[in-house]
Coordinates of C-alpha atoms in Angstrom, one line a residue:
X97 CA -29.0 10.3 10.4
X98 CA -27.9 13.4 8.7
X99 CA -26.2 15.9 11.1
X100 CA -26.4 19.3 11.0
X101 CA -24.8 22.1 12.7
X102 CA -26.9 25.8 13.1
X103 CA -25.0 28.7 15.2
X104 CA -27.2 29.8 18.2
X105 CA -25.2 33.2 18.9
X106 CA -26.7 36.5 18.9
X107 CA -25.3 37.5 15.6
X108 CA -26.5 34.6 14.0
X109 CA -30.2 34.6 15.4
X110 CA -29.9 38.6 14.1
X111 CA -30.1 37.7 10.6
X112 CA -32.0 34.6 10.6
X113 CA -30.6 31.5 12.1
X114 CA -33.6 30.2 14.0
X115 CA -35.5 30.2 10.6
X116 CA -32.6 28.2 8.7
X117 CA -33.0 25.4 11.7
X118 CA -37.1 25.7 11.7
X119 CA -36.5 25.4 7.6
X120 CA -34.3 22.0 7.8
X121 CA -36.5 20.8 9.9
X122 CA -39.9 21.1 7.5
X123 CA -37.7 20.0 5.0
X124 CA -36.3 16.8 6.1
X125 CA -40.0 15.9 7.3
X126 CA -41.3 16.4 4.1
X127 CA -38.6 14.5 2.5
X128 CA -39.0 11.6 5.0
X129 CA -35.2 11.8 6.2
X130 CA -33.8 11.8 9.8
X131 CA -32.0 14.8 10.9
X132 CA -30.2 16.1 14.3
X133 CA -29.5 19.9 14.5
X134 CA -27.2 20.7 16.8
X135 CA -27.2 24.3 17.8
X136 CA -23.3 25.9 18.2
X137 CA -21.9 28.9 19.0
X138 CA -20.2 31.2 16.2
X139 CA -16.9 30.7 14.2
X140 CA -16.7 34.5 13.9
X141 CA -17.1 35.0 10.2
X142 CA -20.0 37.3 10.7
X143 CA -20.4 38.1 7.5
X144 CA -20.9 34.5 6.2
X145 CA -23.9 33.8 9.1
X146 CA -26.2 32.0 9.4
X147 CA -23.2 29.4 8.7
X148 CA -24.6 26.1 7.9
X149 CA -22.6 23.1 8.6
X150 CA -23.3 19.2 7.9
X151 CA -21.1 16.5 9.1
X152 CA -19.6 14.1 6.3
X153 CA -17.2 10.9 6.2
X154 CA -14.9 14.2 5.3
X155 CA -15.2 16.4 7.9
X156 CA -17.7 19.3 8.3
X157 CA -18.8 21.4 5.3
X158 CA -20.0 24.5 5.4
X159 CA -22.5 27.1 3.4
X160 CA -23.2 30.4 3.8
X161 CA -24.4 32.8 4.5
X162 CA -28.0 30.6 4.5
X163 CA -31.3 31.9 4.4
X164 CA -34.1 29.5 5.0
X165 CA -35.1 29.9 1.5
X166 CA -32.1 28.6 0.4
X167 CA -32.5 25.2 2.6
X168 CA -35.0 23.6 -0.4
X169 CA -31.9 24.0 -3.2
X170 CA -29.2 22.9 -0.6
X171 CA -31.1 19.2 0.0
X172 CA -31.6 18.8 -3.9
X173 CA -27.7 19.7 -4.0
X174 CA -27.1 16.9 -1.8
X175 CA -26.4 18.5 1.6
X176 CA -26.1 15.6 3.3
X177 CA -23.1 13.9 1.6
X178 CA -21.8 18.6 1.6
X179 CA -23.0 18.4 -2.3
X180 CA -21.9 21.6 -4.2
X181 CA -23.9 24.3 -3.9
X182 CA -23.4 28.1 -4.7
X183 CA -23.5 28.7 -0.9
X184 CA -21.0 26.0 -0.6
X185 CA -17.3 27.0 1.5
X186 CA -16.1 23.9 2.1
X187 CA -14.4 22.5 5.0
X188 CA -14.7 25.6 7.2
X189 CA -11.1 24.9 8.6
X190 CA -9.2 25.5 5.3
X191 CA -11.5 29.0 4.6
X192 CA -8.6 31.4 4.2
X193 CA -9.9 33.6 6.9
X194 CA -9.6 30.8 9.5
X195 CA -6.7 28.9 8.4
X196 CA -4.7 31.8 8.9
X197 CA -5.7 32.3 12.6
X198 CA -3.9 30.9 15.6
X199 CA -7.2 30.0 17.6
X200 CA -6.4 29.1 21.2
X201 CA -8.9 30.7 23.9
X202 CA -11.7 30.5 20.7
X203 CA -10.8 26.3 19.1
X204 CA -14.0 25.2 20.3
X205 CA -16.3 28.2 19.5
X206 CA -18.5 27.1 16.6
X207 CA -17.9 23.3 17.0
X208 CA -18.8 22.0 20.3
X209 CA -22.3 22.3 21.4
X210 CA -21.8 24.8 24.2
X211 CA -24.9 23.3 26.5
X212 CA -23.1 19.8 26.2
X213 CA -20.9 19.0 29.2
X214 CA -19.8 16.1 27.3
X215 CA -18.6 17.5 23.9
X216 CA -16.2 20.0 25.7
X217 CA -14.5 16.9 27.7
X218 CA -14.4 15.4 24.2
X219 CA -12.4 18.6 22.6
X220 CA -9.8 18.5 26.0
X221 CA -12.2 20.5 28.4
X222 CA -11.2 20.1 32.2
X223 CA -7.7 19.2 31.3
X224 CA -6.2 22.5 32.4
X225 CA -8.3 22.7 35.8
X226 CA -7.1 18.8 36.0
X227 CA -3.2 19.7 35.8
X228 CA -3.7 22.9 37.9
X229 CA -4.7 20.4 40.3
X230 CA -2.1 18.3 40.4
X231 CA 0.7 21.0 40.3
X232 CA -1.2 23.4 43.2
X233 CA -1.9 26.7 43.8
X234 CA 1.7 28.2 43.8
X235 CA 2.8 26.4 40.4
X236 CA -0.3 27.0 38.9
X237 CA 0.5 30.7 39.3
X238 CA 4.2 30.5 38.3
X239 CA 2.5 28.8 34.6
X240 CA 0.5 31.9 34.1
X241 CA 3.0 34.2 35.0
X242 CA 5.5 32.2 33.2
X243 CA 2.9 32.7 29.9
X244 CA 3.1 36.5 30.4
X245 CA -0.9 36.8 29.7
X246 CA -2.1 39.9 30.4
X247 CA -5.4 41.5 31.2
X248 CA -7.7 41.3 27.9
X249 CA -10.0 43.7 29.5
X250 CA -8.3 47.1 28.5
X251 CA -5.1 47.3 31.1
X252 CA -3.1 44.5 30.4
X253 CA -1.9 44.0 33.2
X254 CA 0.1 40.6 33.9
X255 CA -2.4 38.2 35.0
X256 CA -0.2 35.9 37.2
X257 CA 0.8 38.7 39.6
X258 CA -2.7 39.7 40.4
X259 CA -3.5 35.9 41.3
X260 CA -0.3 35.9 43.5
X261 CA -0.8 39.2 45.2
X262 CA -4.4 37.8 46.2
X263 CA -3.1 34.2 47.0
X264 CA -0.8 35.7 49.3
X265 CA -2.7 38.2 50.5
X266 CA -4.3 37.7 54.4
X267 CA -7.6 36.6 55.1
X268 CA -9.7 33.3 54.4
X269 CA -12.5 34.4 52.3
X270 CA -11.4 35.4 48.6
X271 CA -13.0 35.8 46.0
X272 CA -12.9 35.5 41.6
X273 CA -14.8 37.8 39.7
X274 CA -15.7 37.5 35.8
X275 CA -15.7 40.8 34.3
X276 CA -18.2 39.8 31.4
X277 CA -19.7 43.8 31.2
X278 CA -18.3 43.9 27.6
X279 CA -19.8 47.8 26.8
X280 CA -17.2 49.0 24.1
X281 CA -18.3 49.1 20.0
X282 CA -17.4 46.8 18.2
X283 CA -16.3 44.3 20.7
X284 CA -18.2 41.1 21.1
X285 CA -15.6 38.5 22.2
X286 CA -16.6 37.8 25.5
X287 CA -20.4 37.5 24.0
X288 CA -18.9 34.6 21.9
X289 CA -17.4 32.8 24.8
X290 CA -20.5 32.7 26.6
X291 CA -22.6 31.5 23.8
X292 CA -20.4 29.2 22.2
X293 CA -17.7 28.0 24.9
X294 CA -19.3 28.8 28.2
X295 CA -17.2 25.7 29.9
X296 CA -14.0 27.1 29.4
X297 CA -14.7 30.3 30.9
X298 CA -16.2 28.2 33.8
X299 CA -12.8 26.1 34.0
X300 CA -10.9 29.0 33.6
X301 CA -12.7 30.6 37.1
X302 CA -12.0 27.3 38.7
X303 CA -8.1 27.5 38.1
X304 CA -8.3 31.2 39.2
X305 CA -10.0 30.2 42.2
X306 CA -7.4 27.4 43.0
X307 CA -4.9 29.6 42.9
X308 CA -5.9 32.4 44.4
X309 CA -7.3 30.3 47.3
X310 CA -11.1 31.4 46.5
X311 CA -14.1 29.5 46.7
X312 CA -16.8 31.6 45.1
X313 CA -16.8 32.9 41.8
X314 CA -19.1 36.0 40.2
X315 CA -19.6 36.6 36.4
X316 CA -20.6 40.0 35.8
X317 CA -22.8 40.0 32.6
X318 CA -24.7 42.4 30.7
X319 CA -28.8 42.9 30.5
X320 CA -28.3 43.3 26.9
X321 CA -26.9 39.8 26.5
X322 CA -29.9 37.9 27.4
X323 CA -28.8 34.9 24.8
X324 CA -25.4 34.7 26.2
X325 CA -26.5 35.2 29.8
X326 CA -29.0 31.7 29.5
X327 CA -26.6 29.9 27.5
X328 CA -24.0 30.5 30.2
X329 CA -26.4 29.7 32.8
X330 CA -27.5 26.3 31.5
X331 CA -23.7 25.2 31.3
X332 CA -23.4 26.7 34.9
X333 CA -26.0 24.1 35.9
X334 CA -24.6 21.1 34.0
X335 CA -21.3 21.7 36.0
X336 CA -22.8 22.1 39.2
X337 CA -25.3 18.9 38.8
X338 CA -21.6 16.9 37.4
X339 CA -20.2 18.3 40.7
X340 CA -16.9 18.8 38.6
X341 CA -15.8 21.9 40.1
X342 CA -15.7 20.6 43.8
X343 CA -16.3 23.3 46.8
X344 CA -15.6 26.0 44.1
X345 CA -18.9 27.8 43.1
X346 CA -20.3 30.7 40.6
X347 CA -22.9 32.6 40.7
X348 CA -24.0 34.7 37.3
X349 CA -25.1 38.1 37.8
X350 CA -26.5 40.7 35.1
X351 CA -25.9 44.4 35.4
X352 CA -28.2 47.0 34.3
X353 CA -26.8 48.5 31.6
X354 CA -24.3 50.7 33.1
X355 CA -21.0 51.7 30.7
X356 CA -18.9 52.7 33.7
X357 CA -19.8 48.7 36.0
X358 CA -17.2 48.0 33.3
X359 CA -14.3 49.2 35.5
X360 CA -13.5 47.2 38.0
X361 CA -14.5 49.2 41.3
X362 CA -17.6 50.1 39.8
X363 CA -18.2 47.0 39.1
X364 CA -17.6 45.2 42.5
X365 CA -19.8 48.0 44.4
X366 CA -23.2 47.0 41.8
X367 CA -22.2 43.3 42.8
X368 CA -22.4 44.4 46.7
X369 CA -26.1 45.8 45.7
X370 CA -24.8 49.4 45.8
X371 CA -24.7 52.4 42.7
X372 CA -22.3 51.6 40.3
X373 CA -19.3 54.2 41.4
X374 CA -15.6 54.0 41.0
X375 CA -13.5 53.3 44.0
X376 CA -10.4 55.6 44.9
X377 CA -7.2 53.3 44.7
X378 CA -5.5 52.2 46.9
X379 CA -6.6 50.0 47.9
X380 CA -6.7 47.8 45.2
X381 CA -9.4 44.9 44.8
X382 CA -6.8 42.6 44.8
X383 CA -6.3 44.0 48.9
X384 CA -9.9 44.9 49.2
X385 CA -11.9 43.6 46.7
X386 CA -15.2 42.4 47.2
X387 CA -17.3 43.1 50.2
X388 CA -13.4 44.3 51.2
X389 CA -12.0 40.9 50.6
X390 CA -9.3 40.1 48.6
X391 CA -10.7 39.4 45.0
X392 CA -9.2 38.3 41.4
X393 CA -10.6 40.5 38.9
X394 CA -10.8 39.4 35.2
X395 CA -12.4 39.3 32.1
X396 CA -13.8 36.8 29.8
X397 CA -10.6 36.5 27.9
X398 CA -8.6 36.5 30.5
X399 CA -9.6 33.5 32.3
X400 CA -10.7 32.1 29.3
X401 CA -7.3 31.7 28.4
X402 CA -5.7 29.4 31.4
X403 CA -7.5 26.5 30.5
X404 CA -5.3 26.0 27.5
X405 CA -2.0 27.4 29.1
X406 CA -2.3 25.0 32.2
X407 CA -2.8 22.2 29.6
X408 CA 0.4 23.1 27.3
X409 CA 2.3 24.6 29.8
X410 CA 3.0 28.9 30.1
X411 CA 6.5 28.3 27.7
X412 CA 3.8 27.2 24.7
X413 CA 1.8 30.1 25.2
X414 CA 4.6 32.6 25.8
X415 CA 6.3 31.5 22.4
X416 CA 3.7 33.2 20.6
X417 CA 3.6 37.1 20.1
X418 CA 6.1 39.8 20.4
X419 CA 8.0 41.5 22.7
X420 CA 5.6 42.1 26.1
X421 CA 2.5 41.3 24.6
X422 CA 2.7 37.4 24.6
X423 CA 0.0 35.0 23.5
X424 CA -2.7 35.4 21.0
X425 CA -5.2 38.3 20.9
X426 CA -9.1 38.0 19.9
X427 CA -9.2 40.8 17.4
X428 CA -12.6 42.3 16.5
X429 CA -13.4 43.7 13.5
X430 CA -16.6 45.9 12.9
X431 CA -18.1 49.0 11.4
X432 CA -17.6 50.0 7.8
X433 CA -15.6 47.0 7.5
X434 CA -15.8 44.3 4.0
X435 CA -15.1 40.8 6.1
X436 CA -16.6 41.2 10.1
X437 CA -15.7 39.5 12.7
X438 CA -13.6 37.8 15.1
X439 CA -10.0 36.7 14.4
X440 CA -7.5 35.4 17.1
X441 CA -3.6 35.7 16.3
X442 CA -0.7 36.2 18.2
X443 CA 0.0 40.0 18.8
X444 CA 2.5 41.1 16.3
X445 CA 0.6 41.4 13.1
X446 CA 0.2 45.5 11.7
X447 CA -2.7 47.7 12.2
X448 CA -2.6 47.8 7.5
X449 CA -3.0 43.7 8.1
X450 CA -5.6 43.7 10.1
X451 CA -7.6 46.6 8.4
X452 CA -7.1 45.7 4.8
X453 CA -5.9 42.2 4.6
X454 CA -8.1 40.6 7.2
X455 CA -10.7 42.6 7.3
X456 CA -10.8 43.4 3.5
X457 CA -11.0 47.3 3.6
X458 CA -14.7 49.1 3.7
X459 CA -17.8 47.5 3.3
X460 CA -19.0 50.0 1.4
X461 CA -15.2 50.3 -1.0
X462 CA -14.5 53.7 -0.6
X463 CA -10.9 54.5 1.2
X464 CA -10.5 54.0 5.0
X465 CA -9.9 57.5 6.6
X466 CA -9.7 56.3 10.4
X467 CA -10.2 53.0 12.6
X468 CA -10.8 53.3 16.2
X469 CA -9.3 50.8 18.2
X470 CA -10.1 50.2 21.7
X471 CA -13.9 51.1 22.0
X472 CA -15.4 54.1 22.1
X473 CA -12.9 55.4 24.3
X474 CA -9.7 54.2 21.9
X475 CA -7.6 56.8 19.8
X476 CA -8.4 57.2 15.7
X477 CA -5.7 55.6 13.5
X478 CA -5.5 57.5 9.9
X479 CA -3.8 55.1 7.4
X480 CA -0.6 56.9 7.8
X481 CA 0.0 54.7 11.1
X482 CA -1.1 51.5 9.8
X483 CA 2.5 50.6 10.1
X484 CA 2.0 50.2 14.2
X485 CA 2.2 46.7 15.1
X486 CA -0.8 45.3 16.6
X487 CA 0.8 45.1 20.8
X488 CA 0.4 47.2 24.0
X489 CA 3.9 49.0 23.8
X490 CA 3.9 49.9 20.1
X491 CA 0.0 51.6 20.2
X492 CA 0.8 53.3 23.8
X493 CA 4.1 54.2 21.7
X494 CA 1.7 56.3 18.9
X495 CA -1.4 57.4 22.1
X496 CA -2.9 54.3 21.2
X497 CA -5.0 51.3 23.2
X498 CA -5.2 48.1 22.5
X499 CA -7.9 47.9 24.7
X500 CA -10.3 44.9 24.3
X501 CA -9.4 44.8 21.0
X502 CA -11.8 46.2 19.1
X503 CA -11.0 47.8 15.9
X504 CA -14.0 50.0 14.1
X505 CA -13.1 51.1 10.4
X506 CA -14.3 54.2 8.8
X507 CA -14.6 55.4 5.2
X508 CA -13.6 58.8 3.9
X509 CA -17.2 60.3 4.3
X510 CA -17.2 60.0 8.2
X511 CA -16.7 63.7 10.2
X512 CA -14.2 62.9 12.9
X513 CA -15.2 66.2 14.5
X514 CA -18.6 64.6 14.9
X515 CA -16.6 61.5 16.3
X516 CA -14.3 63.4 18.9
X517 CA -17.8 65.9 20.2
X518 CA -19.4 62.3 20.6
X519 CA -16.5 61.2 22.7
X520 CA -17.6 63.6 25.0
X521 CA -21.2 63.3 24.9
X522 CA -20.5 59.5 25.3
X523 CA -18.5 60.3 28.4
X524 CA -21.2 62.6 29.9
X525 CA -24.0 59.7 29.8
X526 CA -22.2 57.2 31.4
X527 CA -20.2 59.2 33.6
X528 CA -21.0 57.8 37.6
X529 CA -20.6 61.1 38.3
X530 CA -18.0 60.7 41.5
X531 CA -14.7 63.0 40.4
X532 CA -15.4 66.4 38.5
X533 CA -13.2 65.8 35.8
X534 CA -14.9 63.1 34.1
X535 CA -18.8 64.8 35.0
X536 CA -18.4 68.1 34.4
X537 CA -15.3 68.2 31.9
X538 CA -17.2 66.1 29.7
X539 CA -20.1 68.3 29.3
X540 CA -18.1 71.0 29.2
X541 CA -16.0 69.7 26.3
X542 CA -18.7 68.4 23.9
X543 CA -20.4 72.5 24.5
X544 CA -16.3 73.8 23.6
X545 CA -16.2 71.4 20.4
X546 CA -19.6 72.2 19.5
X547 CA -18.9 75.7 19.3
X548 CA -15.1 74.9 17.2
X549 CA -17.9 73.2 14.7
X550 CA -19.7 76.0 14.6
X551 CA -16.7 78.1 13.3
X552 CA -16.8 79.9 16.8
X553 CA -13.0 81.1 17.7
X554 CA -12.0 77.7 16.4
X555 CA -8.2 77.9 17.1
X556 CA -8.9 79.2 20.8
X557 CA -11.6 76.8 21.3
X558 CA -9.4 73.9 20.2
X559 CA -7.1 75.0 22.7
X560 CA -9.6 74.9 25.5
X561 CA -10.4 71.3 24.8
X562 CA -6.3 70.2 24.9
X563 CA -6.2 71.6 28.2
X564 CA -9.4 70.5 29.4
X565 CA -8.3 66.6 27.9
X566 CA -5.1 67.3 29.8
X567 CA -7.1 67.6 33.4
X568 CA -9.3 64.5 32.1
X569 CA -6.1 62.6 31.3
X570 CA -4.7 62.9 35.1
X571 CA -7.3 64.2 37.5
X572 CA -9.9 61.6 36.6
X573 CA -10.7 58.3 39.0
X574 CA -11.1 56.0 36.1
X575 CA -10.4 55.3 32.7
X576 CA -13.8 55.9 31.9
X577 CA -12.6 60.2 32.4
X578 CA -8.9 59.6 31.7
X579 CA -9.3 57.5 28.6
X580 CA -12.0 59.9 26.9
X581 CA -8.9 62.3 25.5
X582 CA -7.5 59.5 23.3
X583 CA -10.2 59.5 20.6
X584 CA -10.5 63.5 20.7
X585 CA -7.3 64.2 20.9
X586 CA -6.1 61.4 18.3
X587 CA -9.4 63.3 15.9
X588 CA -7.6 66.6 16.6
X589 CA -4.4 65.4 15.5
X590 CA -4.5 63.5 12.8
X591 CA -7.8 64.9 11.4
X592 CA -7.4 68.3 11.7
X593 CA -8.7 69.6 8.8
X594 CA -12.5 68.8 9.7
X595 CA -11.8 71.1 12.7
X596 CA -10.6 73.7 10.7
X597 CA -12.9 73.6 7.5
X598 CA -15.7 75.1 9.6
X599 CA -17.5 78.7 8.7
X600 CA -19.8 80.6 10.2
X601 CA -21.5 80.8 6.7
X602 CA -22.4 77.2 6.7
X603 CA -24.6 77.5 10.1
X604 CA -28.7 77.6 9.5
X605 CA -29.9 81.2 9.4
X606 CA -32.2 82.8 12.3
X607 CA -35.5 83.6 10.9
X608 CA -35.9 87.3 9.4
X609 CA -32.0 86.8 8.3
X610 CA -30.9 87.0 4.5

């Protein structure tokens, strides 16, 4: 029987993967031969999907980007012993663009079948909830803090002492809850977990939950991640019916589309049934968390990333990246970008490296003028800085998030004046509308920038929006408010000139007007 491997993931059924598996099928029937198809999750080279892999006496080969056109020529090319082919890659492991990757949280993603409870014990899966049990609640904390992970959600802040502070924190009932609300551009990590290794995020909550002494888990998903949301749910089931978490439970839960359920108070009150608004801290969830209990709050990443540091230990995991920002980091790649996707390293490599070695330069080869990193709210990056390493201290160091690591690129034709008014705009939809910074600044400050693009008193106007960025900054509840100054500011800054370039001469004329 030939064997056949077809990704399942969102980006992959976007351009076509459904149709390359409906194609081998037809195919092999009318060619009389026996075929399995197993459907995977994504390796993260988006630009090379649908990525077509067959299994051989040498390991897995790999085409691509296949169309189901192409699926005729690639049996008459001998797919099934990973004949050449013009679509042909080869071993997908010794690709350039993966062998130069450190994948830990992401080694199964694109290899195991992520419904099959079976393949992810066969690639180590429940060996890090299996130590955590054997070395207990307190020195299954000291690994993680011993491993320095931090937050992958945007803070970064050190994952082992939010487990502690909640393991010791009074009370009986405690809870663990999955931040999977993954709203910034051009980040898709957590989507790729979920559809391609949904166990480990599952194992993950299980040694959180251990630790913390908590015996219900919640994953806060997205609406607009229906694939990922049924994928995850069918591994949910498998482990429940295998009864291999014990008393621990999780329950999935899908948001409606709300930007601002991504911070973590907003998020807990939509999970208690209530309007998506941010909590004033103190107290913090890890005090009063969910329905005011004490409550581990992560992301995808995150927990994602204990499985494997509970089965090599918090030393392994701490040996790799630099200074304070230890481990690897899932770095996304998007927008006007040659090679898209995701690549995990250990923190340390240069913002230039990851721009224009990894992801190639532009898509559309004309010079990168900025890169946003850090989602819609992250600061602009002209090539001048692509010298900043790629960790928390160095980009705070230059007004720069790491955030969830997202990084957009942007060719010399974009109009960061249009990027920074959109900031603002962006702010004002998703806004919850609690503090008065965050609603009424941002409306306010996309109306001020819109009059600096309309040459209006440019120099005074650009004033206005520093100091109104400055109240954001520091009087806002959340980061959704104080984070919103990073990419106008870093626009003003850096991009001046299309701030200044504007003339009253260029605007439309009123009618009657010569």
């Amino acid at each position: 029987m030939i064997r056949l491997f077809v990704p399942a993931d969102s980006a992959a059924l976007a351009v076509g993967a459904d149709g390359v598996a409906r194609a081998i099928a037809g195919e092999a029937t009318r060619r009389g031969l026996s075929v399995q198809i197993v459907r995977t999750g994504s390796r993260g080279l988006a630009w090379l999907e649908p990525l077509l892999e067959v299994e051989t006496p040498a390991g897995r080969i790999a085409y691509g980007p296949v169309k189901a056109r192409d699926i005729p020529s690639l049996f008459d090319a001998g797919l099934a012993q990973g004949g050449h082919h013009t679509l042909r890659i080869g071993r997908p492991e010794e690709h350039p663009w993966l062998a130069r990757q450190t994948r830990v949280t992401f080694a199964r993603c694109g290899v195991v079948d992520p419904a099959s409870l079976a393949d992810y014990r066969a690639h180590g899966g429940f060996e890090g909830l299996t130590r955590a049990l054997s070395l207990g609640p307190a020195k299954t904390i000291e690994a993680v803090t011993a491993s320095g992970l931090r937050g992958r959600g945007g803070a970064g802040f050190p994952a082992g002492i939010k487990w502690k502070t909640v393991a010791e924190a009074p009370g009986e009932m405690k809870y663990v809850v999955c931040n999977a609300d993954e709203g910034d551009s051009g980040t898709f990590a957590d989507r790729m977990i979920l559809e391609g290794d949904p166990f480990e995020l599952i194992e993950g909550m299980a040694i959180a939950g251990l630790a913390a002494g908590a015996k219900t888990g919640f994953v806060y998903s997205r609406s607009e991640y229906p694939q990922a949301n049924r994928v995850f749910q069918t591994a949910l089931d498998a482990v429940r019916a295998d009864g291999e978490l014990g008393e621990f439970d999780i329950e999935l839960r899908i948001g409606a589309g709300a930007y601002v359920c991504g911070e973590e108070t907003s998020l807990l009150e939509s999970l208690e049934g209530k309007r998506g608004q941010v909590r004033a801290k103190p107290p913090l969830p890890a005090h009063e968390g969910l329905f005011a209990r004490p409550t581990v709050v992560n992301n995808v990443l995150t927990l994602a990333s204990t499985p494997w540091i509970l089965t090599h230990g918090g030393e392994a995991y701490a040996a790799l990246g630099t200074g304070r920002s230890r481990g690897t980091q899932p770095i996304q790649l998007a927008g006007n970008v040659r090679r898209p996707g995701l690549y995990e390293a250990p923190f340390g490599l240069t913002l230039g490296q990851i721009v224009m070695e990894i992801g190639g330069g532009t898509a559309s080869g004309r010079p990168v003028r900025a890169v946003q990193c850090g989602g819609p709210l992250g600061a602009y990056f002209p090539p001048a800085l692509f010298d900043t390493v790629y960790d928390y201290e160095a980009f705070a160091a230059r007004d720069g998030l790491i955030g969830h690591g997202g990084v957009v690129v942007f060719d010399d034709t974009v109009d960061m004046a249009a990027q920074a008014r959109f900031a603002f705009e962006f702010c004002a939809i998703e806004s919850c509308g609690k503090c008065t910074p965050c609603r009424i600044g941002s409306v306010r400050g996309a109306e001020t920038l819109q009059r600096v693009m309309d040459g209006v008193e440019v120099e005074a106007n650009l004033g206005l929006v520093a100091d109104l960025c400055h109240t954001l900054k520091f009087g806002s509840l959340c980061a959704l408010g104080g984070f919103t100054p990073y990419p106008v500011m870093s626009a003003i800054t850096h991009f001046r000139e299309d701030f200044l370039t504007r003339r009253k001469s260029s605007l439309p004329t009123r009618a009657g007007e010569g």
